[in-house]
mmCIF file of C-alpha atoms and ligand atoms in Angstrom:
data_model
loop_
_atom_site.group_PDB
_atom_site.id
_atom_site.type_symbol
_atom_site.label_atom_id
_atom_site.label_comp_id
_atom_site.label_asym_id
_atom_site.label_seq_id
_atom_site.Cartn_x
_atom_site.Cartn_y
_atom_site.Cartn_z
ATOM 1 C CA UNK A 1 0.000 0.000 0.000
ATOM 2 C CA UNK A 2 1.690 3.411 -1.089
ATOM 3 C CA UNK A 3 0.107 5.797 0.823
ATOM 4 C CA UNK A 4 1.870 8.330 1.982
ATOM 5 C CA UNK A 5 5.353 9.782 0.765
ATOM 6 C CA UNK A 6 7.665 7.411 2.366
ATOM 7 C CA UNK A 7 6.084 4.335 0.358
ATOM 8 C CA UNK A 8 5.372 6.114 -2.526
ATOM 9 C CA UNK A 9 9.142 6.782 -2.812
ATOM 10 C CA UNK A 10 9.856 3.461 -2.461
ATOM 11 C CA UNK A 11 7.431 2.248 -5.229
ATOM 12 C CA UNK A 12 8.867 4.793 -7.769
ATOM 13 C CA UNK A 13 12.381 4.383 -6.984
ATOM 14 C CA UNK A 14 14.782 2.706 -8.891
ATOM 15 C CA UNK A 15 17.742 2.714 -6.613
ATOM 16 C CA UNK A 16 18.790 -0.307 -4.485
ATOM 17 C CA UNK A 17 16.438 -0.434 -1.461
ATOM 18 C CA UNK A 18 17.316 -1.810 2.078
ATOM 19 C CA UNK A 19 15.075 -2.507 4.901
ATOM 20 C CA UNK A 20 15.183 -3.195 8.297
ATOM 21 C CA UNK A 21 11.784 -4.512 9.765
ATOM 22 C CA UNK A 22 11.734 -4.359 13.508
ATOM 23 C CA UNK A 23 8.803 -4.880 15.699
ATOM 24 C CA UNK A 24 7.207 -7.278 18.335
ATOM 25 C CA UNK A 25 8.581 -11.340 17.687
ATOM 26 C CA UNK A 26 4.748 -13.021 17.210
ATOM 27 C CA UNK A 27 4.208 -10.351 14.620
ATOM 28 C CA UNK A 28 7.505 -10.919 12.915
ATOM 29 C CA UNK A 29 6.985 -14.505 12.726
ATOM 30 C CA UNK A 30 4.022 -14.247 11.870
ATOM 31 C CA UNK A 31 3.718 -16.654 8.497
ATOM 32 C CA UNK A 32 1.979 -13.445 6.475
ATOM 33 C CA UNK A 33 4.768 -11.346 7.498
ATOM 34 C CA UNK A 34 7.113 -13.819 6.744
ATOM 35 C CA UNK A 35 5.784 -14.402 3.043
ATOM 36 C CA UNK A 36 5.660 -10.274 2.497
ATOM 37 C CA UNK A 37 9.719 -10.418 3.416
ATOM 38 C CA UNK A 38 10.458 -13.154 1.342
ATOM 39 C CA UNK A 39 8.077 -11.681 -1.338
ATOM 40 C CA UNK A 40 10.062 -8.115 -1.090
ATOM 41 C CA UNK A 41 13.542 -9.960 -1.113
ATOM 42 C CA UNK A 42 12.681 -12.095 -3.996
ATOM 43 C CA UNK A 43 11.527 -8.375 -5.631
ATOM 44 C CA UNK A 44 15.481 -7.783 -5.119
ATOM 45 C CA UNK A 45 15.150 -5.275 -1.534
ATOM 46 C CA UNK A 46 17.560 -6.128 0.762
ATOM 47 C CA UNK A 47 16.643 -7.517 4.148
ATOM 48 C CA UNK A 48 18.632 -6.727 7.267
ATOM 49 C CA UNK A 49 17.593 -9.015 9.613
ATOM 50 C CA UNK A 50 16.447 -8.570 12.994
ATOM 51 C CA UNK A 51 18.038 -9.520 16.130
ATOM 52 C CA UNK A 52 16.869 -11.060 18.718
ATOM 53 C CA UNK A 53 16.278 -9.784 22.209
ATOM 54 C CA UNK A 54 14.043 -7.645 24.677
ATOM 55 C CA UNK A 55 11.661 -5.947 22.565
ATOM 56 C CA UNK A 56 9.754 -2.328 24.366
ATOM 57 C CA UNK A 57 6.250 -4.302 24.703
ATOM 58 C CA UNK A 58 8.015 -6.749 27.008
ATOM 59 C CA UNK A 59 8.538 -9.888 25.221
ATOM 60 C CA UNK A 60 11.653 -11.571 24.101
ATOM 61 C CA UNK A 61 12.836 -13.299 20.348
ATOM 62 C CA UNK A 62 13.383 -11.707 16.894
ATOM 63 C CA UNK A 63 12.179 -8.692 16.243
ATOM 64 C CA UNK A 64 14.652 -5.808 17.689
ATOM 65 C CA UNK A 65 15.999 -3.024 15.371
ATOM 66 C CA UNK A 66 19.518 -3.676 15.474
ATOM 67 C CA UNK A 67 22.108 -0.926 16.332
ATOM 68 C CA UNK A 68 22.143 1.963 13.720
ATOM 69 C CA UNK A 69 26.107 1.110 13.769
ATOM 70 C CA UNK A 70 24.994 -2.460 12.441
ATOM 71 C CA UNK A 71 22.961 -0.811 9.956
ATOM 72 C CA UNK A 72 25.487 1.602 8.877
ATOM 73 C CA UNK A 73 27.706 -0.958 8.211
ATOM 74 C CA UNK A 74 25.500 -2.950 6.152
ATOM 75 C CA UNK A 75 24.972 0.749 4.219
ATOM 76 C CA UNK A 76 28.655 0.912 3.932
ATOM 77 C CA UNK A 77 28.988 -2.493 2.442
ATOM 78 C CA UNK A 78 26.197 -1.921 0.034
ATOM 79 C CA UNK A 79 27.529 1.367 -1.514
ATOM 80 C CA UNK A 80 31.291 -0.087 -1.647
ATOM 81 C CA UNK A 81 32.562 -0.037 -5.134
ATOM 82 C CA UNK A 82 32.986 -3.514 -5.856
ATOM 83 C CA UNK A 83 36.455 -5.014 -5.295
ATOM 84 C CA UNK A 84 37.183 -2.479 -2.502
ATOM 85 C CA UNK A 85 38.863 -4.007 0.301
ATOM 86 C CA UNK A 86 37.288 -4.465 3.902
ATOM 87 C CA UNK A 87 40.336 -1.648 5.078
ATOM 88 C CA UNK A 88 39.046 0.407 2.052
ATOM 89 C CA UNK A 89 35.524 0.657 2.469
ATOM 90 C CA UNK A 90 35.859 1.111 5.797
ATOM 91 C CA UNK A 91 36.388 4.758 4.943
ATOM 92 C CA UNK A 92 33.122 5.166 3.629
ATOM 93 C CA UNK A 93 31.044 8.000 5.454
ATOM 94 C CA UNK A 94 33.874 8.902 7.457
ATOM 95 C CA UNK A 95 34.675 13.012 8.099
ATOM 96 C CA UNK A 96 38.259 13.827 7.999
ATOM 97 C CA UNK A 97 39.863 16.796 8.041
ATOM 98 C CA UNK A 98 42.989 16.887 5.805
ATOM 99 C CA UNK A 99 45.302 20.162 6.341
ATOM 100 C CA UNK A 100 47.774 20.923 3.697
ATOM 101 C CA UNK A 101 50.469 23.405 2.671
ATOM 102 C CA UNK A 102 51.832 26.514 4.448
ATOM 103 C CA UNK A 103 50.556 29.068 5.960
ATOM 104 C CA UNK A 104 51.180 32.471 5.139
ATOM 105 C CA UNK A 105 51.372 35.714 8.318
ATOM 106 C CA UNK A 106 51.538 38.782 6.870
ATOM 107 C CA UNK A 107 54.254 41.359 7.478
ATOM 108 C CA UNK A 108 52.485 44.044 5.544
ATOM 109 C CA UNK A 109 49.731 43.753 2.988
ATOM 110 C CA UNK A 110 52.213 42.683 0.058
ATOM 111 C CA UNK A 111 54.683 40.122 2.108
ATOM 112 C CA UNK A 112 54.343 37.484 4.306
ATOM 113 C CA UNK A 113 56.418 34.726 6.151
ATOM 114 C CA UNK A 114 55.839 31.824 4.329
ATOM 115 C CA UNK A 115 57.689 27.913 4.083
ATOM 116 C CA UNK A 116 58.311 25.649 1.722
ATOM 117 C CA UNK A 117 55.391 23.301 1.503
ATOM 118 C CA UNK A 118 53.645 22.958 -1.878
ATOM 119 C CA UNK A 119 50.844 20.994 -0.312
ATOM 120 C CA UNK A 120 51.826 17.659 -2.412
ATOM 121 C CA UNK A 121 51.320 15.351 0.837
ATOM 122 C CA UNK A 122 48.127 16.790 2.515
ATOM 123 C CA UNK A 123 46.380 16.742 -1.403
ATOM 124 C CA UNK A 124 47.784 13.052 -2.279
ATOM 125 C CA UNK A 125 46.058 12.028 1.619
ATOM 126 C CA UNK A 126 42.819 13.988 0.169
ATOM 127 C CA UNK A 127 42.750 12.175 -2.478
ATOM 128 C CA UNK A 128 43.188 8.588 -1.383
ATOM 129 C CA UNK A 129 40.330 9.380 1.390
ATOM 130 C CA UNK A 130 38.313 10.799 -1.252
ATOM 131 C CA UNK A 131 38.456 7.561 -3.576
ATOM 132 C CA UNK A 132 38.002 5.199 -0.472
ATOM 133 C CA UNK A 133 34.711 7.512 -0.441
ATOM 134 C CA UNK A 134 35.163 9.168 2.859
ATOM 135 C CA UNK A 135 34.149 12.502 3.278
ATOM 136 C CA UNK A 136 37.072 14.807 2.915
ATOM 137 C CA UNK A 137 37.449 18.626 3.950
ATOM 138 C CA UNK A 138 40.700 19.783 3.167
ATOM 139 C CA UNK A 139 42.153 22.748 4.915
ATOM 140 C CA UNK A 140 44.543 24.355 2.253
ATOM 141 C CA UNK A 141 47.173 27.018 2.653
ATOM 142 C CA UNK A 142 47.671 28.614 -0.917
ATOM 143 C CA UNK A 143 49.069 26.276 -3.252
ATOM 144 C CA UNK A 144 49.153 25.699 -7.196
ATOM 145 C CA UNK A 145 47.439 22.399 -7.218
ATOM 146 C CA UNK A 146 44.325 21.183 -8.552
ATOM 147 C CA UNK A 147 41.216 20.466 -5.761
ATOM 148 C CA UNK A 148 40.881 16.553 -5.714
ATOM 149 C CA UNK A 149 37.541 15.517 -7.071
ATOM 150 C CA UNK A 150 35.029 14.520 -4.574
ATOM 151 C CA UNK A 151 37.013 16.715 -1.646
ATOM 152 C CA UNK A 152 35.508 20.013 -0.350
ATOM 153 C CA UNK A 153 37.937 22.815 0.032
ATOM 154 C CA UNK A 154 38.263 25.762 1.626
ATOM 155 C CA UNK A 155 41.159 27.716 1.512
ATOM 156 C CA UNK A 156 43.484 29.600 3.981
ATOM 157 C CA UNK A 157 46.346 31.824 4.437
ATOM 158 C CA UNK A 158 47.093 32.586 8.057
ATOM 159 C CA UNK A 159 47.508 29.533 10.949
ATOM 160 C CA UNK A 160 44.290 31.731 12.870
ATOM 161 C CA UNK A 161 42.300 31.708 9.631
ATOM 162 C CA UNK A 162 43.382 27.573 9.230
ATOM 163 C CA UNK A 163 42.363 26.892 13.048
ATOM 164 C CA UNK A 164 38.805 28.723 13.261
ATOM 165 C CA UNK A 165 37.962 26.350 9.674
ATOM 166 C CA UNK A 166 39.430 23.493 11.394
ATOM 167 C CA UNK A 167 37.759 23.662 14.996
ATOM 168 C CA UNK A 168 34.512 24.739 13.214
ATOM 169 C CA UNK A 169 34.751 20.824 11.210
ATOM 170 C CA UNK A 170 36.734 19.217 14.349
ATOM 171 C CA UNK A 171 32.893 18.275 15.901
ATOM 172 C CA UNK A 172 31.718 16.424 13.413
ATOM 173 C CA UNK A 173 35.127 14.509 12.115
ATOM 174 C CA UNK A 174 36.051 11.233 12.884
ATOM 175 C CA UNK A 175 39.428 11.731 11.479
ATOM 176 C CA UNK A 176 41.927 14.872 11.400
ATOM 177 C CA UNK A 177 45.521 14.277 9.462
ATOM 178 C CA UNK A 178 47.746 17.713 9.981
ATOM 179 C CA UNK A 179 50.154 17.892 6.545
ATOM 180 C CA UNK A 180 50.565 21.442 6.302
ATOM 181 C CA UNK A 181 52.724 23.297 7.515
ATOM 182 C CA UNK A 182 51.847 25.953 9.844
ATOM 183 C CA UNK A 183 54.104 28.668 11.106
ATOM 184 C CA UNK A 184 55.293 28.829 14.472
ATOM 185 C CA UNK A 185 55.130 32.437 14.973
ATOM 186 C CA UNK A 186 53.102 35.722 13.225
ATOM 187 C CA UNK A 187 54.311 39.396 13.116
ATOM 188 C CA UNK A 188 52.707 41.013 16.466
ATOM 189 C CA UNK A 189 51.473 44.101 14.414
ATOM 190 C CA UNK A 190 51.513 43.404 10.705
ATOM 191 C CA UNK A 191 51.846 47.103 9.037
ATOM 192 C CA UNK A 192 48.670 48.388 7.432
ATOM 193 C CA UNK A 193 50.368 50.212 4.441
ATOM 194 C CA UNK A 194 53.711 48.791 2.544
ATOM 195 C CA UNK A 195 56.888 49.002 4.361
ATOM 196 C CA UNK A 196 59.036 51.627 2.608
ATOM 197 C CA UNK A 197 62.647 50.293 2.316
ATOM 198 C CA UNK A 198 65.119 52.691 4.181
ATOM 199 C CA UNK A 199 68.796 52.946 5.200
ATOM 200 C CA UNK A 200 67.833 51.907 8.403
ATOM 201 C CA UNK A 201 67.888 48.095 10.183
ATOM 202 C CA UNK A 202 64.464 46.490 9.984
ATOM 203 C CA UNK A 203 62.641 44.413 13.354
ATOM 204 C CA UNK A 204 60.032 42.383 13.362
ATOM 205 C CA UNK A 205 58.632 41.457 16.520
ATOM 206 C CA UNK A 206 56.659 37.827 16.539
ATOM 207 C CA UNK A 207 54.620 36.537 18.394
ATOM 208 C CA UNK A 208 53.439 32.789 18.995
ATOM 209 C CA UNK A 209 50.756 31.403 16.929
ATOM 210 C CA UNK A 210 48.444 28.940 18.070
ATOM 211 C CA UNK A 211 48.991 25.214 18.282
ATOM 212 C CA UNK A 212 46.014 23.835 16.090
ATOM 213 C CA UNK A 213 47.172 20.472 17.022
ATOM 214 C CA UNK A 214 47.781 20.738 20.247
ATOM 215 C CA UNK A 215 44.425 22.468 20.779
ATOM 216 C CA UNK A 216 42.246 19.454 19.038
ATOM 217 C CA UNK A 217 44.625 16.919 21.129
ATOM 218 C CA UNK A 218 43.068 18.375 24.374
ATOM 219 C CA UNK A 219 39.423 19.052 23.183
ATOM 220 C CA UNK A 220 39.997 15.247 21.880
ATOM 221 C CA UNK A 221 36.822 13.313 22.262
ATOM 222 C CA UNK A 222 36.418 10.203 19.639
ATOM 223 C CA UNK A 223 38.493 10.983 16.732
ATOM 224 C CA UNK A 224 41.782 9.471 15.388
ATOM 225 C CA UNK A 225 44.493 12.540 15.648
ATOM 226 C CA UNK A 226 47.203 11.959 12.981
ATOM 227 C CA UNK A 227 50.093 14.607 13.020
ATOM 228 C CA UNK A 228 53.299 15.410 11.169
ATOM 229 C CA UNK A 229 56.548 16.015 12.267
ATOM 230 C CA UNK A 230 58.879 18.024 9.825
ATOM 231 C CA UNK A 231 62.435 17.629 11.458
ATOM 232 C CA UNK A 232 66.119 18.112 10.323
ATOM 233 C CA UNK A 233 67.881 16.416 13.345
ATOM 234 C CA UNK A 234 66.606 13.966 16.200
ATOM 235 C CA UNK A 235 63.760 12.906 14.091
ATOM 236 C CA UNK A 236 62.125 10.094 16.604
ATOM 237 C CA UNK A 237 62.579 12.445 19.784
ATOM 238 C CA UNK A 238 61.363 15.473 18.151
ATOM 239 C CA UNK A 239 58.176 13.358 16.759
ATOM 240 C CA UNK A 240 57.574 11.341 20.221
ATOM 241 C CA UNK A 241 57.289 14.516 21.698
ATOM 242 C CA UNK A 242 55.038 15.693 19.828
ATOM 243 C CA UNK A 243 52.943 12.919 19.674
ATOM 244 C CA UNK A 244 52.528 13.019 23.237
ATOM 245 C CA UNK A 245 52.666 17.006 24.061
ATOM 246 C CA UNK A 246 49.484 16.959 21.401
ATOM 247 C CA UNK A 247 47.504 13.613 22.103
ATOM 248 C CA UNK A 248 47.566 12.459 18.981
ATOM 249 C CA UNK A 249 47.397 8.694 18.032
ATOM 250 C CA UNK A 250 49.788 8.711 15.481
ATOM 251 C CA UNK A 251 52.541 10.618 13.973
ATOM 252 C CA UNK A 252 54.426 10.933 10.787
ATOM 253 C CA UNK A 253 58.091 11.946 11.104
ATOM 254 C CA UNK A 254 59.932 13.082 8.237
ATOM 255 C CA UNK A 255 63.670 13.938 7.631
ATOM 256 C CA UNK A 256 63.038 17.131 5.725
ATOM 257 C CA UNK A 257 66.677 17.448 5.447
ATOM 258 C CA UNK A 258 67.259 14.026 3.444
ATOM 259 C CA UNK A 259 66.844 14.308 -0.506
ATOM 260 C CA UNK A 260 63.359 13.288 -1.585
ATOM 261 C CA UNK A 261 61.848 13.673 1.333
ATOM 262 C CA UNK A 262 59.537 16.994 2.959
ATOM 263 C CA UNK A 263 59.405 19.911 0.976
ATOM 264 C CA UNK A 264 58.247 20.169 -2.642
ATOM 265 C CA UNK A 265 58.992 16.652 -3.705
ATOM 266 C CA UNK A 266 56.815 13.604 -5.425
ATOM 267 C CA UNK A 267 58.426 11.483 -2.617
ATOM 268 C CA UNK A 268 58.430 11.185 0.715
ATOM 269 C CA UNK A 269 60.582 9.279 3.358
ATOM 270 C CA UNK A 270 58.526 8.598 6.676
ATOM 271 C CA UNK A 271 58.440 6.689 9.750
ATOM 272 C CA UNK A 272 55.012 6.620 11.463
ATOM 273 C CA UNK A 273 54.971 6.639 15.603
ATOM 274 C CA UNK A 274 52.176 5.431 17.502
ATOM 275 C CA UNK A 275 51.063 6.122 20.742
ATOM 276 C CA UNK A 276 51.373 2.798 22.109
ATOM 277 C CA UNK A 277 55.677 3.242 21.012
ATOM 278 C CA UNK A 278 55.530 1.300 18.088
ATOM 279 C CA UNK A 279 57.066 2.574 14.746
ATOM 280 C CA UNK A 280 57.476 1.521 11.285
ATOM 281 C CA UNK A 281 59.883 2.476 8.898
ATOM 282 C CA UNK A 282 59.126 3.289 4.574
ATOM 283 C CA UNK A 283 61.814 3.379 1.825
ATOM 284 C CA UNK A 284 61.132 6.476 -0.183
ATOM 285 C CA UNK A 285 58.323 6.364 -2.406
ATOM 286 C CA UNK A 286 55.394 8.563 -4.009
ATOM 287 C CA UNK A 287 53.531 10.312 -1.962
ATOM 288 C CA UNK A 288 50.406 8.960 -3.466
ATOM 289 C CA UNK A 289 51.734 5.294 -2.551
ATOM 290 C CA UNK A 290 52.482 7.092 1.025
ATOM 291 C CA UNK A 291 48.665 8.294 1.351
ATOM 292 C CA UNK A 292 47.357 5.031 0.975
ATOM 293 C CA UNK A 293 50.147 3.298 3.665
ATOM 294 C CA UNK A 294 48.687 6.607 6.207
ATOM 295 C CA UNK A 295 45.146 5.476 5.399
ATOM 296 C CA UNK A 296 45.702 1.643 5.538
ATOM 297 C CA UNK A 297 47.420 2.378 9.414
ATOM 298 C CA UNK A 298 44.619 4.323 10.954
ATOM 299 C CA UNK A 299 42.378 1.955 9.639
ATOM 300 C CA UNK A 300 44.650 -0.422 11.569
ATOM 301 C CA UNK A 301 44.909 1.975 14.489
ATOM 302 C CA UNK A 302 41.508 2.333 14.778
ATOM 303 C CA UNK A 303 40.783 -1.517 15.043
ATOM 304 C CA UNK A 304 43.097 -1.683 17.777
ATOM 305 C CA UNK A 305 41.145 1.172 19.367
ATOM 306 C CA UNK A 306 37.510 -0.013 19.424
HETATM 307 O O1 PMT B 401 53.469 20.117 1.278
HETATM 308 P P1 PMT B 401 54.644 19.319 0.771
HETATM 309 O O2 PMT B 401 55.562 20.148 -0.092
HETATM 310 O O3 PMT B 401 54.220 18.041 0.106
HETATM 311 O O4 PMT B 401 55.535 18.906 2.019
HETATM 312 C C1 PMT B 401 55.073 17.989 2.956
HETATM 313 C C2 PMT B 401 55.423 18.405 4.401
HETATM 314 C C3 PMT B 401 56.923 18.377 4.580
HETATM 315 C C4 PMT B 401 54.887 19.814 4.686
HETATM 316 C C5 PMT B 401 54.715 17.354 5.352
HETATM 317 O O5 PMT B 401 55.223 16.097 5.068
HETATM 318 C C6 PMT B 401 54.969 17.703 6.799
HETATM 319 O O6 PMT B 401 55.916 17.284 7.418
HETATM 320 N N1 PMT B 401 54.026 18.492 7.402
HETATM 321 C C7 PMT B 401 54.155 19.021 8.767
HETATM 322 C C8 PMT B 401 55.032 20.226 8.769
HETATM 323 C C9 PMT B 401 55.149 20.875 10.121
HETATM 324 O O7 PMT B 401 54.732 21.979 10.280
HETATM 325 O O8 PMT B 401 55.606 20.121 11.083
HETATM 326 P P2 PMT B 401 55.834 20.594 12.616
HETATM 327 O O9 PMT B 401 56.739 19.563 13.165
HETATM 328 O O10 PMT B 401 56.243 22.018 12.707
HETATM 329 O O11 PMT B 401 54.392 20.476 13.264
HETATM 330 C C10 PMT B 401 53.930 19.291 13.903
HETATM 331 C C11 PMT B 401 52.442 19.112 13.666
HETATM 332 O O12 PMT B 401 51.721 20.147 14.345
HETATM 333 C C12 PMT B 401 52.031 19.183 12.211
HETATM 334 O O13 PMT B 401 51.040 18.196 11.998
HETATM 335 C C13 PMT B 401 51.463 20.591 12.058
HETATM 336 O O14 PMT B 401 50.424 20.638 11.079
HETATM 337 C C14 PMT B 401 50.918 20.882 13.442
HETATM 338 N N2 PMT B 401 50.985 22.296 13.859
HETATM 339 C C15 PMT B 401 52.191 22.926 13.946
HETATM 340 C C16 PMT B 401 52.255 24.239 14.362
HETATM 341 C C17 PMT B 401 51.053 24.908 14.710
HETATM 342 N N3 PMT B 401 51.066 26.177 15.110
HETATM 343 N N4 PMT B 401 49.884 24.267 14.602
HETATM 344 C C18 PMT B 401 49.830 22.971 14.196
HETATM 345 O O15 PMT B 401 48.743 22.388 14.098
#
């Protein structure tokens, strides 16, 4: 009976269709009920079953709804591209927020303290999460590359501007992975009007800029924290530090200093640190073939987790 707009929809629509009838155990065994569900999967609708248990009106046997995580998963598995792997399509529906390339803190309103990052690593991660069909913002400092299809962007140039966008998303994520690179310090009173060049020594006074990391580490509640750590000496105690001093769960060290890794390159050369003092070492390699190792571990990490 299509009756009202639910049904109707259901009638008319030629999508895939999953249901998930719940409701007291004589009912659901009930042989006419039974013949409608094997009626509607023989139509080609797909059937989660019930499980069994306590139902509200007292009794006990099949019938319950099962958990909407249950059912999610079932959603996940249906809308998989086919030949995705299980660590793949786990990624499906997730939030993560992917930060990439410098920042920029202005001296006056034509220069700026910048770095070196062209954003390469934080847009390959994008990417990858993107085709594994997660839900990607990326956080992007100004860079010449494309936007990855499927990712929403929104672009910054100061660390402030990149931490309000990124604590306004942190809520709702499941997933943050910190690439860019975000300065340190900011000039204390950036000059309104050009700085004319003169005879005389020039001073800039900075101050500290905010931690982004740091900041999500403490207001941590269920997501996976994944940082970077961009070092030229003492690479694994510069990065365990970090990993600790911001509560993250994992953390990718990189020897800036060693050719073909950091900066500006197709490659990358990382070790990933976890919190429970594992690590892992990679040869050099893309930094597309690096994305997908990053996304294969915190699907890892997060088994361990939950
Ligand atoms: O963009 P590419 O050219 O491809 O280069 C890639 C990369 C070298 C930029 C990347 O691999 C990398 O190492 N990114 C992190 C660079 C960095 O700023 O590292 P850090 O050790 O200073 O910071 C540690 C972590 O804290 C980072 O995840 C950083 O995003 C975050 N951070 C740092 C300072 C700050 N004020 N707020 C932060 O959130």
């Amino acid at each position: 009976i299509a009756d009202n707009m639910l049904t109707t929809t259901i009638m008319a629509t030629k999508a895939p269709v999953m249901l998930s009838p719940a409701m007291n155990s004589n009912m659901y065994e009930n042989e006419l009920v039974q013949k409608n569900i094997n009626t509607l999967k023989s139509a080609g609708y797909i059937v989660i079953e019930p499980d069994n248990g306590l139902m509200a009106c007292g009794s006990k046997g099949p019938g319950r709804l099962p958990e909407p995580a249950a059912i999610v998963q079932k959603l996940t598995e249906l809308f998989s591209p086919p030949n995705m792997s299980e660590k793949e399509a786990w990624f499906v529906g997730q939030k993560i927020i992917v930060t990439a390339g410098g920042t920029r803190e202005p001296i006056d309103p034509v220069r700026y303290i910048g770095n070196r990052s062209s954003g390469k690593m934080g847009y390959a991660i994008a990417r990858a999460a993107a085709k594994r069909g997660a839900q990607v913002v990326l956080v992007s400092g100004p860079t010449s590359l494309p936007c990855p299809e499927g990712v929403a962007i929104k672009q910054v140039e100061s660390a402030e501007e990149m931490r309000r966008l990124v604590l306004t998303e942190y809520p709702t994520s499941n997933i943050v992975i910190k690439a860019a690179a975000v300065a340190d310090y900011r000039v204390k009173e950036p000059s309104k009007q050009k700085i004319k060049k003169s005879d005389a020594q020039l001073t800039l006074v900075l101050e500290k800029n905010p931690d982004i990391l740091r900041e999500l580490g403490s207001l941590k509640a269920k997501q996976i924290l994944v940082g970077f750590a961009a070092e030229t000496e003492e690479l694994l105690a510069h990065a365990t530090e970090k990993l600790i001093k911001k509560n993250l769960d994992m953390i990718i060290a990189n020897d800036v200093s060693l050719p073909g890794a950091g900066f500006n390159t197709d490659t990358n050369i990382i070790k990933i640190l976890y919190r429970d003092g594992r690590q892992e070492e990679f040869a050099k390699m893309s930094k597309e073939d690096l994305a997908e190792i990053i996304l294969d571990k915190i699907y890892s990490c997060y088994q361990k987790m939950y």
